[in-house]
Short mmCIF file of C-alpha atoms in Angstrom, two decimals:
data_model
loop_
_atom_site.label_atom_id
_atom_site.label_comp_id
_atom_site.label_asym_id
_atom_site.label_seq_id
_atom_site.Cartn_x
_atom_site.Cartn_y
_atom_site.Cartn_z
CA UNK C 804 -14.56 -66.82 -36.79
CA UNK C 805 -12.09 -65.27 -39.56
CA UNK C 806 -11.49 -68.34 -42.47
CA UNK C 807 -7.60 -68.03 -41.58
CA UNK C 808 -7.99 -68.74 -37.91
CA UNK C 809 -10.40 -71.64 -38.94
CA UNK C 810 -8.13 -72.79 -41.77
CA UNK C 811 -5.14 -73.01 -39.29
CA UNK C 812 -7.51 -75.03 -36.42
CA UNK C 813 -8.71 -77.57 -39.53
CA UNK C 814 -4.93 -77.86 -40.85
CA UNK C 815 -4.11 -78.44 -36.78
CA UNK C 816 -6.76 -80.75 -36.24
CA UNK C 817 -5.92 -82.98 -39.46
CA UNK C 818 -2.03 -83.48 -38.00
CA UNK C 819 -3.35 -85.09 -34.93
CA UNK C 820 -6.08 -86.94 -36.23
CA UNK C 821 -5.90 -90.54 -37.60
CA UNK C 822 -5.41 -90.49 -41.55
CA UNK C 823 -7.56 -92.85 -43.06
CA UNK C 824 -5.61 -95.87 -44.25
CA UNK C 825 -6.13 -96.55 -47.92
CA UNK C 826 -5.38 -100.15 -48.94
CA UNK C 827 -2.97 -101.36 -51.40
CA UNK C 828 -4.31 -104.87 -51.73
CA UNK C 829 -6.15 -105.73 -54.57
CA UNK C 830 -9.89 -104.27 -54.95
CA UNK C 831 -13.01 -106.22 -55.77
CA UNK C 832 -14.13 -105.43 -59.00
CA UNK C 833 -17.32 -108.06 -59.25
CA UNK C 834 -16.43 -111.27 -60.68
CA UNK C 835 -16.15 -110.30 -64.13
CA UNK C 836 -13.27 -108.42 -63.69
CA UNK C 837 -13.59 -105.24 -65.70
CA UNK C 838 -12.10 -102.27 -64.29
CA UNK C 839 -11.61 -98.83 -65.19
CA UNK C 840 -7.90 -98.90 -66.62
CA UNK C 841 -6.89 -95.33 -68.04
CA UNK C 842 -9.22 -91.58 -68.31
CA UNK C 843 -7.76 -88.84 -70.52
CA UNK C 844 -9.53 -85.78 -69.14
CA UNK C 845 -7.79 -82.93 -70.05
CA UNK C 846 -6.38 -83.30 -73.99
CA UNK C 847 -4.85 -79.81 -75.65
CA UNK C 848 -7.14 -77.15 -76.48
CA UNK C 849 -6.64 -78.74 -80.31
CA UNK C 850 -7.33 -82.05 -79.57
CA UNK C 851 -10.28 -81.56 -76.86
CA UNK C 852 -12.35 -84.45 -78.88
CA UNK C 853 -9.58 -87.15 -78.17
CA UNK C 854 -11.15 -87.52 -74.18
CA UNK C 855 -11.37 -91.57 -73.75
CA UNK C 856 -11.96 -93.84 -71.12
CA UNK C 857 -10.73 -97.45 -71.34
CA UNK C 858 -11.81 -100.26 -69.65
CA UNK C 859 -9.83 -103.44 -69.03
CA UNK C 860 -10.57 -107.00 -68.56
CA UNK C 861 -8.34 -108.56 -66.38
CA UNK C 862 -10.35 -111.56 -66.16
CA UNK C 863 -9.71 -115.29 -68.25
CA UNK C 864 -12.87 -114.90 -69.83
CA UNK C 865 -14.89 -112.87 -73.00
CA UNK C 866 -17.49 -109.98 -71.35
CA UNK C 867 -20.12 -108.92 -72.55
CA UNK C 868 -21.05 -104.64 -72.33
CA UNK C 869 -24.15 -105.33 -74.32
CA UNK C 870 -26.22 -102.76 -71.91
CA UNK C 871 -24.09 -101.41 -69.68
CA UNK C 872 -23.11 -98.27 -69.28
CA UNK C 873 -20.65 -95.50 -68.40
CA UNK C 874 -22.32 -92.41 -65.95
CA UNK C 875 -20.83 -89.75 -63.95
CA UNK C 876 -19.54 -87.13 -65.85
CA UNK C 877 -20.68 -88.89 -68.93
CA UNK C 878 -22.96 -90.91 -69.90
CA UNK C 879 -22.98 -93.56 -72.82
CA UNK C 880 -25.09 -96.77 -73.37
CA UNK C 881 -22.49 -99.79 -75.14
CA UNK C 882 -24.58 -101.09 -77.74
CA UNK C 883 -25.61 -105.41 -78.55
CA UNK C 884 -22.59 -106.89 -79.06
CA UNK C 885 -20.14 -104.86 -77.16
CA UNK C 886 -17.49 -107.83 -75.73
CA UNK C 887 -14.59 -107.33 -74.10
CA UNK C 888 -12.05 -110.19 -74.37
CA UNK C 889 -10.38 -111.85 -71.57
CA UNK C 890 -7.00 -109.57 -70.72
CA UNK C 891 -8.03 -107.07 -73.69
CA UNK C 892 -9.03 -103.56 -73.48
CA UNK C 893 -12.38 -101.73 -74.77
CA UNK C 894 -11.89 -97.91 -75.40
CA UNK C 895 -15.21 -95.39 -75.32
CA UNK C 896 -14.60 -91.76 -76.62
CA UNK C 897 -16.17 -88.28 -76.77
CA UNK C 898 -15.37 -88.43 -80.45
CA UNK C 899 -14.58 -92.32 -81.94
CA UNK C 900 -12.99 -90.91 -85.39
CA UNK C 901 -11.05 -88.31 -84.45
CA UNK C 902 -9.39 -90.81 -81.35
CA UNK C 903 -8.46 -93.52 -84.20
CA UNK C 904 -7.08 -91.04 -86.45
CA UNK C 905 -4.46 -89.77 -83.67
CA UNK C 906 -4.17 -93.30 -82.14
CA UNK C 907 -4.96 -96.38 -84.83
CA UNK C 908 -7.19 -97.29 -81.80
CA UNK C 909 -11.08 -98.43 -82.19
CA UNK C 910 -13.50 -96.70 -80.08
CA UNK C 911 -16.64 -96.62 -78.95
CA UNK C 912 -19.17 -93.89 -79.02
CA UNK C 913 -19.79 -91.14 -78.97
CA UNK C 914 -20.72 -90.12 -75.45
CA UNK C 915 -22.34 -87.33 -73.83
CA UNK C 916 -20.95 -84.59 -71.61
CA UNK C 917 -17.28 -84.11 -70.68
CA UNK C 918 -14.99 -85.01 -68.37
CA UNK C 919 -13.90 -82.42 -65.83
CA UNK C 920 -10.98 -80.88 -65.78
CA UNK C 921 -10.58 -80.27 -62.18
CA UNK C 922 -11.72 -83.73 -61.34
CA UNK C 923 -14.66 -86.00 -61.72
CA UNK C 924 -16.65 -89.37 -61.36
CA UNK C 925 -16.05 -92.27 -63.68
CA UNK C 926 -19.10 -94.29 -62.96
CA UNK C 927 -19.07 -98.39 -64.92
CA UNK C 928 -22.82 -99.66 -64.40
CA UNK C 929 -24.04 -103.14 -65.53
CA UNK C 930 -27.35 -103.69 -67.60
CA UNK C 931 -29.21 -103.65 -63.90
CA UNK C 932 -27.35 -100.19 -63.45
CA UNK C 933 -25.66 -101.77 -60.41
CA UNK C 934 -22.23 -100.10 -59.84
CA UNK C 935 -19.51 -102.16 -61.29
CA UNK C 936 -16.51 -99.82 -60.98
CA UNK C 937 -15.84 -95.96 -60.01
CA UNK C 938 -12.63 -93.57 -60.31
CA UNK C 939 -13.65 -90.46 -58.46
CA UNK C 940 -10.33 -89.03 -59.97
CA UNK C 941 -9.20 -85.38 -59.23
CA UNK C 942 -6.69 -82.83 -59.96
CA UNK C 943 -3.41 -82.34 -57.60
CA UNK C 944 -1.93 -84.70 -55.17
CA UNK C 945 -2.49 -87.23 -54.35
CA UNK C 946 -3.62 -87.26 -57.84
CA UNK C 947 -1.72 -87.22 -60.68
CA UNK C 948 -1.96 -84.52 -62.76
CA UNK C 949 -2.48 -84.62 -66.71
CA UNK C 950 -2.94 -81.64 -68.35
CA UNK C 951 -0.06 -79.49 -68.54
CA UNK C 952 2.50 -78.94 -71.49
CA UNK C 953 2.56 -82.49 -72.58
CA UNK C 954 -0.38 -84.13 -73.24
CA UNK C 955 -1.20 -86.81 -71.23
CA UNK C 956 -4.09 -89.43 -69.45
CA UNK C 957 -3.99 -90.84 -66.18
CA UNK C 958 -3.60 -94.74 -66.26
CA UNK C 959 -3.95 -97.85 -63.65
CA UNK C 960 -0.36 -98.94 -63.33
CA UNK C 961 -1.25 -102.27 -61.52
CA UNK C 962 -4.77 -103.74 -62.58
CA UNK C 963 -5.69 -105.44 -59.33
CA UNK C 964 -5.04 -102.20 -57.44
CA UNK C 965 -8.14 -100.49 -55.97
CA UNK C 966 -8.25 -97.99 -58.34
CA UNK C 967 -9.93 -95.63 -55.81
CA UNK C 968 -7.18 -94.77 -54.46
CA UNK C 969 -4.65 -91.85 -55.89
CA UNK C 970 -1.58 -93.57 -55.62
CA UNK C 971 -2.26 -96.63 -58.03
CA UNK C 972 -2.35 -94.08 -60.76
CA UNK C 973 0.15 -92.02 -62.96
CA UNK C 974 -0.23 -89.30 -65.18
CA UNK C 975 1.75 -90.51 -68.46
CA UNK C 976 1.75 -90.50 -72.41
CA UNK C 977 -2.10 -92.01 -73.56
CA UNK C 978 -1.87 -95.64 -74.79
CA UNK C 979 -5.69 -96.16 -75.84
CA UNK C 980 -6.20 -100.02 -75.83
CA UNK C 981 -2.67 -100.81 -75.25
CA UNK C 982 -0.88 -101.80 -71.46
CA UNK C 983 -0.68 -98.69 -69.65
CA UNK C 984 3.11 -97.25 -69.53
CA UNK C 985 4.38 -98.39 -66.12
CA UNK C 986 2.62 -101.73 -65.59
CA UNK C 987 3.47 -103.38 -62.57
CA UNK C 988 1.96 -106.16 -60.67
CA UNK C 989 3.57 -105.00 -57.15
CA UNK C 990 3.45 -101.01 -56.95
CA UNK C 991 5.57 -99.10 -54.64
CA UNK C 992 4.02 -97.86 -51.75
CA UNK C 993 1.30 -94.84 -51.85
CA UNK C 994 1.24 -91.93 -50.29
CA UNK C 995 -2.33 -91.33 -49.31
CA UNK C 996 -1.36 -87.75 -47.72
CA UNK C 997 0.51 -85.02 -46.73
CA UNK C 998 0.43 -81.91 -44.56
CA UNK C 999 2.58 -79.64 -42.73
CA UNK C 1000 1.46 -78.05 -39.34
CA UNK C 1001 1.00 -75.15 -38.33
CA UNK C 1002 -0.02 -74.21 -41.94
CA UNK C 1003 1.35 -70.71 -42.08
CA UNK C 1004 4.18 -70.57 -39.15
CA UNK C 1005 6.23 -68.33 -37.72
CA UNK C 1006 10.56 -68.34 -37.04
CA UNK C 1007 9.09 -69.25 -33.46
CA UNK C 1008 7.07 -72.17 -34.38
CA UNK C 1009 8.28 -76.07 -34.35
CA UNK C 1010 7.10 -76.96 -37.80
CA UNK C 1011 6.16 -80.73 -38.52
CA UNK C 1012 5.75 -82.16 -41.45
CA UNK C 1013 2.68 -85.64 -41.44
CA UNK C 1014 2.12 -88.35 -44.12
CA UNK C 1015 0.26 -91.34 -44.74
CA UNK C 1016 1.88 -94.33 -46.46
CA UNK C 1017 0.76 -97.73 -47.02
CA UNK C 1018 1.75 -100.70 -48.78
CA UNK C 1019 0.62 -104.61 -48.76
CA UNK C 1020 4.56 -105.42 -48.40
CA UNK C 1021 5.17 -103.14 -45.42
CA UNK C 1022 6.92 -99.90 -45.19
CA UNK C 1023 11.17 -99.43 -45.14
CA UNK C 1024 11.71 -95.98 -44.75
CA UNK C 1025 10.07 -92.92 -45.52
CA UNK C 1026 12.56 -89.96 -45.97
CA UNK C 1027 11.72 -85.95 -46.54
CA UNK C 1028 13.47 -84.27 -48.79
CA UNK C 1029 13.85 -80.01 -48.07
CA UNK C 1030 15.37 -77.36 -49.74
CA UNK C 1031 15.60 -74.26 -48.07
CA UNK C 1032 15.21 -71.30 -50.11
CA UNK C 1033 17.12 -68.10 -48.43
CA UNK C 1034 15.92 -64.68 -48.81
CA UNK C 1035 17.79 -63.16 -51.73
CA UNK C 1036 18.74 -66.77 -53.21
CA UNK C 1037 15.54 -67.43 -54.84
CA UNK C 1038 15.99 -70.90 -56.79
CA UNK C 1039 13.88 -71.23 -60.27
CA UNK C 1040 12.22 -74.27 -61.27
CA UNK C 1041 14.83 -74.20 -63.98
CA UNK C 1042 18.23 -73.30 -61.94
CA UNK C 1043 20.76 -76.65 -61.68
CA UNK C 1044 20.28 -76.07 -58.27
CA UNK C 1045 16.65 -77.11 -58.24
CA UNK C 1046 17.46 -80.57 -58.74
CA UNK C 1047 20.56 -80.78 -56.84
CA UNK C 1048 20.14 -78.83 -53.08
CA UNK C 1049 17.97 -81.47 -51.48
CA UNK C 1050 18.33 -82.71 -47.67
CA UNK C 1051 17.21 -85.86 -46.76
CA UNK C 1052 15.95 -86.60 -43.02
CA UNK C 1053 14.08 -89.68 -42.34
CA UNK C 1054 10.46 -89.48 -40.25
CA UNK C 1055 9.56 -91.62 -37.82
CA UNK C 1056 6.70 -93.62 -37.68
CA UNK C 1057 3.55 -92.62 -35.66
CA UNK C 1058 0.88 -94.90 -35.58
CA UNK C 1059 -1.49 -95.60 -37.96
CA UNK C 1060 0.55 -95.55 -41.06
CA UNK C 1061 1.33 -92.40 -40.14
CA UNK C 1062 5.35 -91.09 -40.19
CA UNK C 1063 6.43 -87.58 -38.86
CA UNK C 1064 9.26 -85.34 -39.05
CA UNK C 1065 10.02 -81.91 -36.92
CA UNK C 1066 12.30 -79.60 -39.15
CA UNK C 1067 15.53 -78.30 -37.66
CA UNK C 1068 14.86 -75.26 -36.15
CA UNK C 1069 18.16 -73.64 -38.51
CA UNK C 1070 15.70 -73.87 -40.87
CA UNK C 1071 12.82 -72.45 -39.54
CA UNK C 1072 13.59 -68.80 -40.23
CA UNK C 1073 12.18 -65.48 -40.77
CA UNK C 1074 11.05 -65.44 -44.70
CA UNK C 1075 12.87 -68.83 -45.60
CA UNK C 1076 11.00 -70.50 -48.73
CA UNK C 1077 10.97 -74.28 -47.90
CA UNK C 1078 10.36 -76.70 -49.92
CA UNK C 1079 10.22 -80.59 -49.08
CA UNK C 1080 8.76 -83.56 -51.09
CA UNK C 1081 8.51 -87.13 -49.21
CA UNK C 1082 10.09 -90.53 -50.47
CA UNK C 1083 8.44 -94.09 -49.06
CA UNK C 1084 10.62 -97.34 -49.56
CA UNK C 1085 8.80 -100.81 -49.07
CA UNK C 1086 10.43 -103.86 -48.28
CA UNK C 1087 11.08 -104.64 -51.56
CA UNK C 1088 13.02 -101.96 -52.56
CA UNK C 1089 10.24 -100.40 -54.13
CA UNK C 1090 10.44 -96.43 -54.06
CA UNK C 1091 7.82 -93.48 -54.58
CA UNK C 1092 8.43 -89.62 -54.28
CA UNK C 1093 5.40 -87.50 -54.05
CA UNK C 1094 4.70 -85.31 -55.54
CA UNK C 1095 5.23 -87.12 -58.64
CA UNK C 1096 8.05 -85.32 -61.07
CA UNK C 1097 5.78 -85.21 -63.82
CA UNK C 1098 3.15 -82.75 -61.57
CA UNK C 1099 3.68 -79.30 -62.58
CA UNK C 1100 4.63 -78.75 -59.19
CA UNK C 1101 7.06 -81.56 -58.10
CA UNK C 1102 7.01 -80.38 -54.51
CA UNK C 1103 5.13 -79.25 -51.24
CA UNK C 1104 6.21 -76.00 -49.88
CA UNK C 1105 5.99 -73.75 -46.42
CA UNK C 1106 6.82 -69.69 -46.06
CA UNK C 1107 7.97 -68.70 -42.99
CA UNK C 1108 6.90 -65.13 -41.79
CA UNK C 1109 6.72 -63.74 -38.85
CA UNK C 1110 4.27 -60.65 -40.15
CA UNK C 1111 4.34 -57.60 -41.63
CA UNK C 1112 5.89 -55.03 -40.23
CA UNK C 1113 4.66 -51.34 -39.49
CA UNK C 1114 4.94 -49.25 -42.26
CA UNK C 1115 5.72 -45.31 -42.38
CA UNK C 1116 4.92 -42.56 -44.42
CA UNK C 1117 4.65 -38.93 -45.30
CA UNK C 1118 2.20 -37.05 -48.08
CA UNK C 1119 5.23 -34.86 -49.02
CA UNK C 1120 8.38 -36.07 -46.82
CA UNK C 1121 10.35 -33.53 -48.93
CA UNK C 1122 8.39 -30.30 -47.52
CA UNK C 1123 9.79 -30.13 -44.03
CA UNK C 1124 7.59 -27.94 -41.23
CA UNK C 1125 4.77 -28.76 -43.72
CA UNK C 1126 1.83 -31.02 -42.30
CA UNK C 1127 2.59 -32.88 -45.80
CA UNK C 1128 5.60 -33.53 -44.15
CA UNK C 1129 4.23 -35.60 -41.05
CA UNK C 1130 5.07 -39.08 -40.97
CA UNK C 1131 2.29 -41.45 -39.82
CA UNK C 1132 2.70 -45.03 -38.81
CA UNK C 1133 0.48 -47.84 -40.50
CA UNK C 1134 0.29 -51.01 -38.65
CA UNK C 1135 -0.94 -53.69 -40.82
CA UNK C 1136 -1.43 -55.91 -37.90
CA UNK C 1137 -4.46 -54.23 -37.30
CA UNK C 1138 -5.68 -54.20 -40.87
CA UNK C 1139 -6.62 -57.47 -40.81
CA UNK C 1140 -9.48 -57.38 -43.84
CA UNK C 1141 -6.94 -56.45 -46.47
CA UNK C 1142 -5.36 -59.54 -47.66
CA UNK C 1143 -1.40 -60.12 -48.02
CA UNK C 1144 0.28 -61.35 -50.91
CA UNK C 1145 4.32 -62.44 -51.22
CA UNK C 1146 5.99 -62.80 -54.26
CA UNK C 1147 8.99 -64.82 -53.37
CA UNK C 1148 11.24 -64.22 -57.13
CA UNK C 1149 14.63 -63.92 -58.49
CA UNK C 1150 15.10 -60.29 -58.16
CA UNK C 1151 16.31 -60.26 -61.95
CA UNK C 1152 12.85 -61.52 -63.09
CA UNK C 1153 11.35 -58.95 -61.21
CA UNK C 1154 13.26 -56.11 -62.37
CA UNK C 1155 12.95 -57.68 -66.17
CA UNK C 1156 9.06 -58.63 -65.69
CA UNK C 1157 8.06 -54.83 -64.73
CA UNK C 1158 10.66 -53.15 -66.48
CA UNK C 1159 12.00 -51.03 -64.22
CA UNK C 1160 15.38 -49.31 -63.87
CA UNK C 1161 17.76 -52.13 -63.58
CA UNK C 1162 15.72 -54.47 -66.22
CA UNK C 1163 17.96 -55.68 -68.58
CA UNK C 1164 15.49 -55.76 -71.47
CA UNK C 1165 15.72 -52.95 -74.18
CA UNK C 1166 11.98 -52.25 -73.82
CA UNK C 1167 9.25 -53.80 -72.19
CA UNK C 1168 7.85 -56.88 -72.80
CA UNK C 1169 3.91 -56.35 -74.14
CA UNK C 1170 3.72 -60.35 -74.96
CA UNK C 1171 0.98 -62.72 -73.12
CA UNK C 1172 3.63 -65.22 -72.32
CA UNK C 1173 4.29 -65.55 -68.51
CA UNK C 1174 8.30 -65.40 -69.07
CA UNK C 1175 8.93 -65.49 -65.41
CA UNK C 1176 8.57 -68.47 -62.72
CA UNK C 1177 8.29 -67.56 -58.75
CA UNK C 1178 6.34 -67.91 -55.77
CA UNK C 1179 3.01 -66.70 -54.46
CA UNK C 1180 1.77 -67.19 -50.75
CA UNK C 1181 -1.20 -65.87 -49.69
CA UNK C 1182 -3.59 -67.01 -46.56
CA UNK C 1183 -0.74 -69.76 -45.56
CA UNK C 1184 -0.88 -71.63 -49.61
CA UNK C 1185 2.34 -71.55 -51.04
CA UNK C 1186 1.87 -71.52 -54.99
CA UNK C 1187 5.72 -72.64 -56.21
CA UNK C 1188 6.79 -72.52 -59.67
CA UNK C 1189 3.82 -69.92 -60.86
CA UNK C 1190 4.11 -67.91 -64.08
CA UNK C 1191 4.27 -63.80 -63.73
CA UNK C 1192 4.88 -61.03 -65.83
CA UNK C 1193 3.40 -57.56 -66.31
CA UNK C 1194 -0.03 -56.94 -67.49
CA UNK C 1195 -1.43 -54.13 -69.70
CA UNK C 1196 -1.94 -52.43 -73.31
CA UNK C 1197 -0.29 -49.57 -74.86
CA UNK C 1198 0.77 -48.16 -71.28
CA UNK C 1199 1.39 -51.21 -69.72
CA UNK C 1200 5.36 -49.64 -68.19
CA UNK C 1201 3.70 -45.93 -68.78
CA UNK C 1202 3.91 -44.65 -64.89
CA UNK C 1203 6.80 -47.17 -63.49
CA UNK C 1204 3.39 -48.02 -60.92
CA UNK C 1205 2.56 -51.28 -63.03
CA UNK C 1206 -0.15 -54.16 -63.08
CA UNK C 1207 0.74 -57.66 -62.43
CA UNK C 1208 -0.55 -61.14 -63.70
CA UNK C 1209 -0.01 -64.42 -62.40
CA UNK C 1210 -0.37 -67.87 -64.21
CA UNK C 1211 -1.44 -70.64 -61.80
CA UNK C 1212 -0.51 -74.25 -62.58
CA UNK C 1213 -3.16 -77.10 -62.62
CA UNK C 1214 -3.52 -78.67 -59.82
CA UNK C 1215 -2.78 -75.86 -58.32
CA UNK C 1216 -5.39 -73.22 -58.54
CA UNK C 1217 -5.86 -70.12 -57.08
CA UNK C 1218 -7.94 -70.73 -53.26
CA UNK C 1219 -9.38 -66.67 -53.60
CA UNK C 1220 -11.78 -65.62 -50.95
CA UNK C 1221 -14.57 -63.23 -50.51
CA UNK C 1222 -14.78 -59.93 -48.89
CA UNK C 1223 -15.77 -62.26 -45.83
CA UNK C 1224 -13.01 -64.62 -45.57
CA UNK C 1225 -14.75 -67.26 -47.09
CA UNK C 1226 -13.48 -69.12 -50.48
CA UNK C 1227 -15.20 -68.95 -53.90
CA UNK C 1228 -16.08 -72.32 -54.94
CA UNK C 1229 -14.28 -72.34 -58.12
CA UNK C 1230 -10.59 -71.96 -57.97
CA UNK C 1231 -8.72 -69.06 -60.13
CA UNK C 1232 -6.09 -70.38 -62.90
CA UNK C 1233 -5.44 -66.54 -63.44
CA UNK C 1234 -4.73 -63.55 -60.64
CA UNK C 1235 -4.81 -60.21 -61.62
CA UNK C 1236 -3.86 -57.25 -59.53
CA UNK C 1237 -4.69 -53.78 -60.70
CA UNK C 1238 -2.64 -50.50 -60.03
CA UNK C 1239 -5.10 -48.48 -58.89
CA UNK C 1240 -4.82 -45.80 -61.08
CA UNK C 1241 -5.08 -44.35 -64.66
CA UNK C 1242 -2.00 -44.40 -67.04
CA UNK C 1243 -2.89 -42.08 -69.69
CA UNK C 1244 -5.39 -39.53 -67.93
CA UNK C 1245 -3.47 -38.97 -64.61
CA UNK C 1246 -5.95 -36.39 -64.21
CA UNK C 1247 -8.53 -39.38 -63.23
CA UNK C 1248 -6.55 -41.20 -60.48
CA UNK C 1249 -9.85 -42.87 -58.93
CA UNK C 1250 -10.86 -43.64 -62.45
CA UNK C 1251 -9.09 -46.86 -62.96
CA UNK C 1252 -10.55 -48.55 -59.84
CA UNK C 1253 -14.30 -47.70 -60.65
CA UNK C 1254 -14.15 -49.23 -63.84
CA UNK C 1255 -13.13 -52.59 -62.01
CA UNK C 1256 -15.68 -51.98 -59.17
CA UNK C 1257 -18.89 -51.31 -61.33
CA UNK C 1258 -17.91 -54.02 -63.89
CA UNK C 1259 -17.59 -56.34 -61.31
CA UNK C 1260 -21.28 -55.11 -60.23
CA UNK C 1261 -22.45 -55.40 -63.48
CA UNK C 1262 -21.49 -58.87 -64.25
CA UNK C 1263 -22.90 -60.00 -60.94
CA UNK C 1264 -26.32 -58.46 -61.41
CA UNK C 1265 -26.02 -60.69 -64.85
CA UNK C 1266 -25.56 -63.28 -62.82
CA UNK C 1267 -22.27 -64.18 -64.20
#
């Protein structure tokens, strides 16, 4: 079966499913209390040996580490006479010195390994290397995410929250033995999950939007939030109107902590960007909007396309009675192996990213900055709020036929696939796409595309 036919049934079958109910109560953590409190994972290139993990006592008595250990994706041994103090914190790091030079903070260590970037297992073993605790944290909702332009861990903001669970954690500034920024001993409600169904529909679709929210007080409301993005009024991250053209509809519950909304079918149009984040009131008053506003992405997002249309096409349209002349008809509906990309942009940032005629730059930018912030569907993902800009050397705007680069955001990572249909294990933070052709020997059109093609064979005879 083709992956996007299968990718649509699995999206379908997850919107009528039960979600899985994750609990807000308070976890077990053994009776001595200790629990993993705060993991920074992902510090700046410049400060990658400042990666801690902190543990917390939230018990009324001393503990003593002496043997225990942390596994997973590291592993360290706490030496005789590790203690933890009753409602005190105990901080293990990658690289003890260089953590209390940028935080005052004591550590211990050093460990071995790293912690992953795109998610891993925190793993807190006594000295019979029974489990005590585990975060099996990862990158992207409904995790937090951390590593982006300001540095920052993720951290427990309520200590008697199962900490296996996404939503008792925030991404914030690192506070190495200190109380975690946000402490609360009653968090707002958590939003376990989201999807939107069918995954990559049509103007003739009813489009649905599912999530999963729980919390130990009980549920108020749960609201989604859209903004509709028009063809020709693309709206940048950075626009005022970002943060300001926001509709609110509230979803109705559905069983098993489950809510649901249908989106107005004026909205469900040809090409229309849409873009909707959920909000979940408990009966306290607390409130939650996923995705958080400190992800690099602060919001889900659906394309609506109907499909591409036929195409047409001449070798020479400007030699009439010529067979150069004859116009042929490509249906792409019937090319079903190439893969289809949309860049959804202002149409200023295009014309300034490439360069071309009605670019308001005096020359061409040659930087390695991504300058430019749009959109990028492909196979039914939408990728919002993406960095773009021209790629290249010396003749990077030589022929006006240029190269482009995209800049994916963590968290959200490129989902490429194989010549089969099937995805590569390893998500792409970078996207290149390739002219096809040579910009200083014209001569060599077919050139360009070999080079690719055997390096590509190359590498993976290297095994790379």
């Amino acid at each position: 079966m083709p992956w996007p036919k299968l990718l649509l049934m699995l999206c379908a079958l997850l919107a009528v499913l039960p979600l899985q109910p994750a609990s807000a109560q308070a976890a077990e953590h053994g009776d001595n209390g200790v629990v993993i409190n705060e993991i920074h994972y992902d510090p700046s290139p410049a400060g990658a040996s400042l990666e801690f993990v902190e543990l917390y006592n939230a018990s009324e008595q001393a503990v003593s580490l002496a043997g225990w250990a942390l596994d997973g994706g590291v592993e360290y041994t706490f030496p005789g006479g590790a203690i933890i103090p009753a409602r005190s914190y105990l901080v293990a790091s990658i690289e003890p010195d260089a953590l209390a030079r940028a935080y005052g903070v004591a550590a211990l260590g050093p460990w071995q390994g790293r912690l992953g970037n795109d998610g891993d297992d925190v793993i807190l073993r006594d000295t019979r290397a029974q489990e005590i605790d585990r975060v099996p944290y990862r990158v992207g909702f409904p995790w937090p995410v951390a590593g982006y332009t300001v540095e920052r861990s993720i951290n427990l903001i309520a200590p008697a929250a199962d900490n296996t669970v996404p939503g008792a954690w925030r991404a914030a500034s690192p506070t190495p033995g200190r109380a975690n920024v946000g402490l609360t001993s009653n968090p707002p409600p958590f939003i376990d999950a989201v999807v939107h169904q069918p995954a990559a529909p049509t103007a003739r679709d009813t489009v649905t939007i599912h999530t999963q929210v729980t919390d130990a007080d009980g549920i108020s409301t749960v609201r989604l939030w859209v903004q509709a993005v028009a063809p020709g009024g693309y709206i940048r991250f950075t626009d005022p109107a970002y943060a300001t053209t926001w509709t609110p509809y509230t979803m109705q519950p559905a069983g098993d902590n489950r809510y649901t909304a249908t989106l107005p079918t004026a909205l469900v149009r040809h090409r229309y960007l849409l873009r909707y984040r959920i909000e979940a009131i408990d009966r306290g008053g607390r409130s939650v909007m996923a995705p958080a506003a400190a992800d690099p992405q602060p919001n889900f997002a659906l394309f609506i396309y109907d499909g591409l249309p036929p195409w047409q096409g001449a070798v020479n349209p400007w030699a009439p009675g010529s067979a150069l002349a004859q116009v042929n008809t490509f249906d792409f509906s019937r090319m079903a192996t190439l893969p289809v990309y949309h860049l959804i942009a202002n149409n200023t940032d295009v014309a300034d990213a490439q360069f071309i005629p009605t670019s308001q730059w005096y020359e061409g930018y040659m930087g390695d900055d991504y300058l430019w912030r749009g959109t990028l569907g492909y196979d039914g993902i939408v990728y919002d709020h993406i960095g773009f800009r021209a790629r290249g050397q010396a003749f990077r705007y030589a022929t006006g036929k240029n190269k482009w680069k995209f800049n994916f955001l963590p968290g959200h990572r490129f989902q490429a696939q194989d010549l089969y249909g099937a995805p590569y294990a390893v998500q792409w933070d970078k996207l290149n796409l390739a002219g096809g052709m040579q910009h200083v020997n014209r001569g060599f059109r077919g050139e360009h595309g070999m080079f690719e093609a055997l390096s590509m064979r190359v590498f993976a005879m290297a095994g790379v």
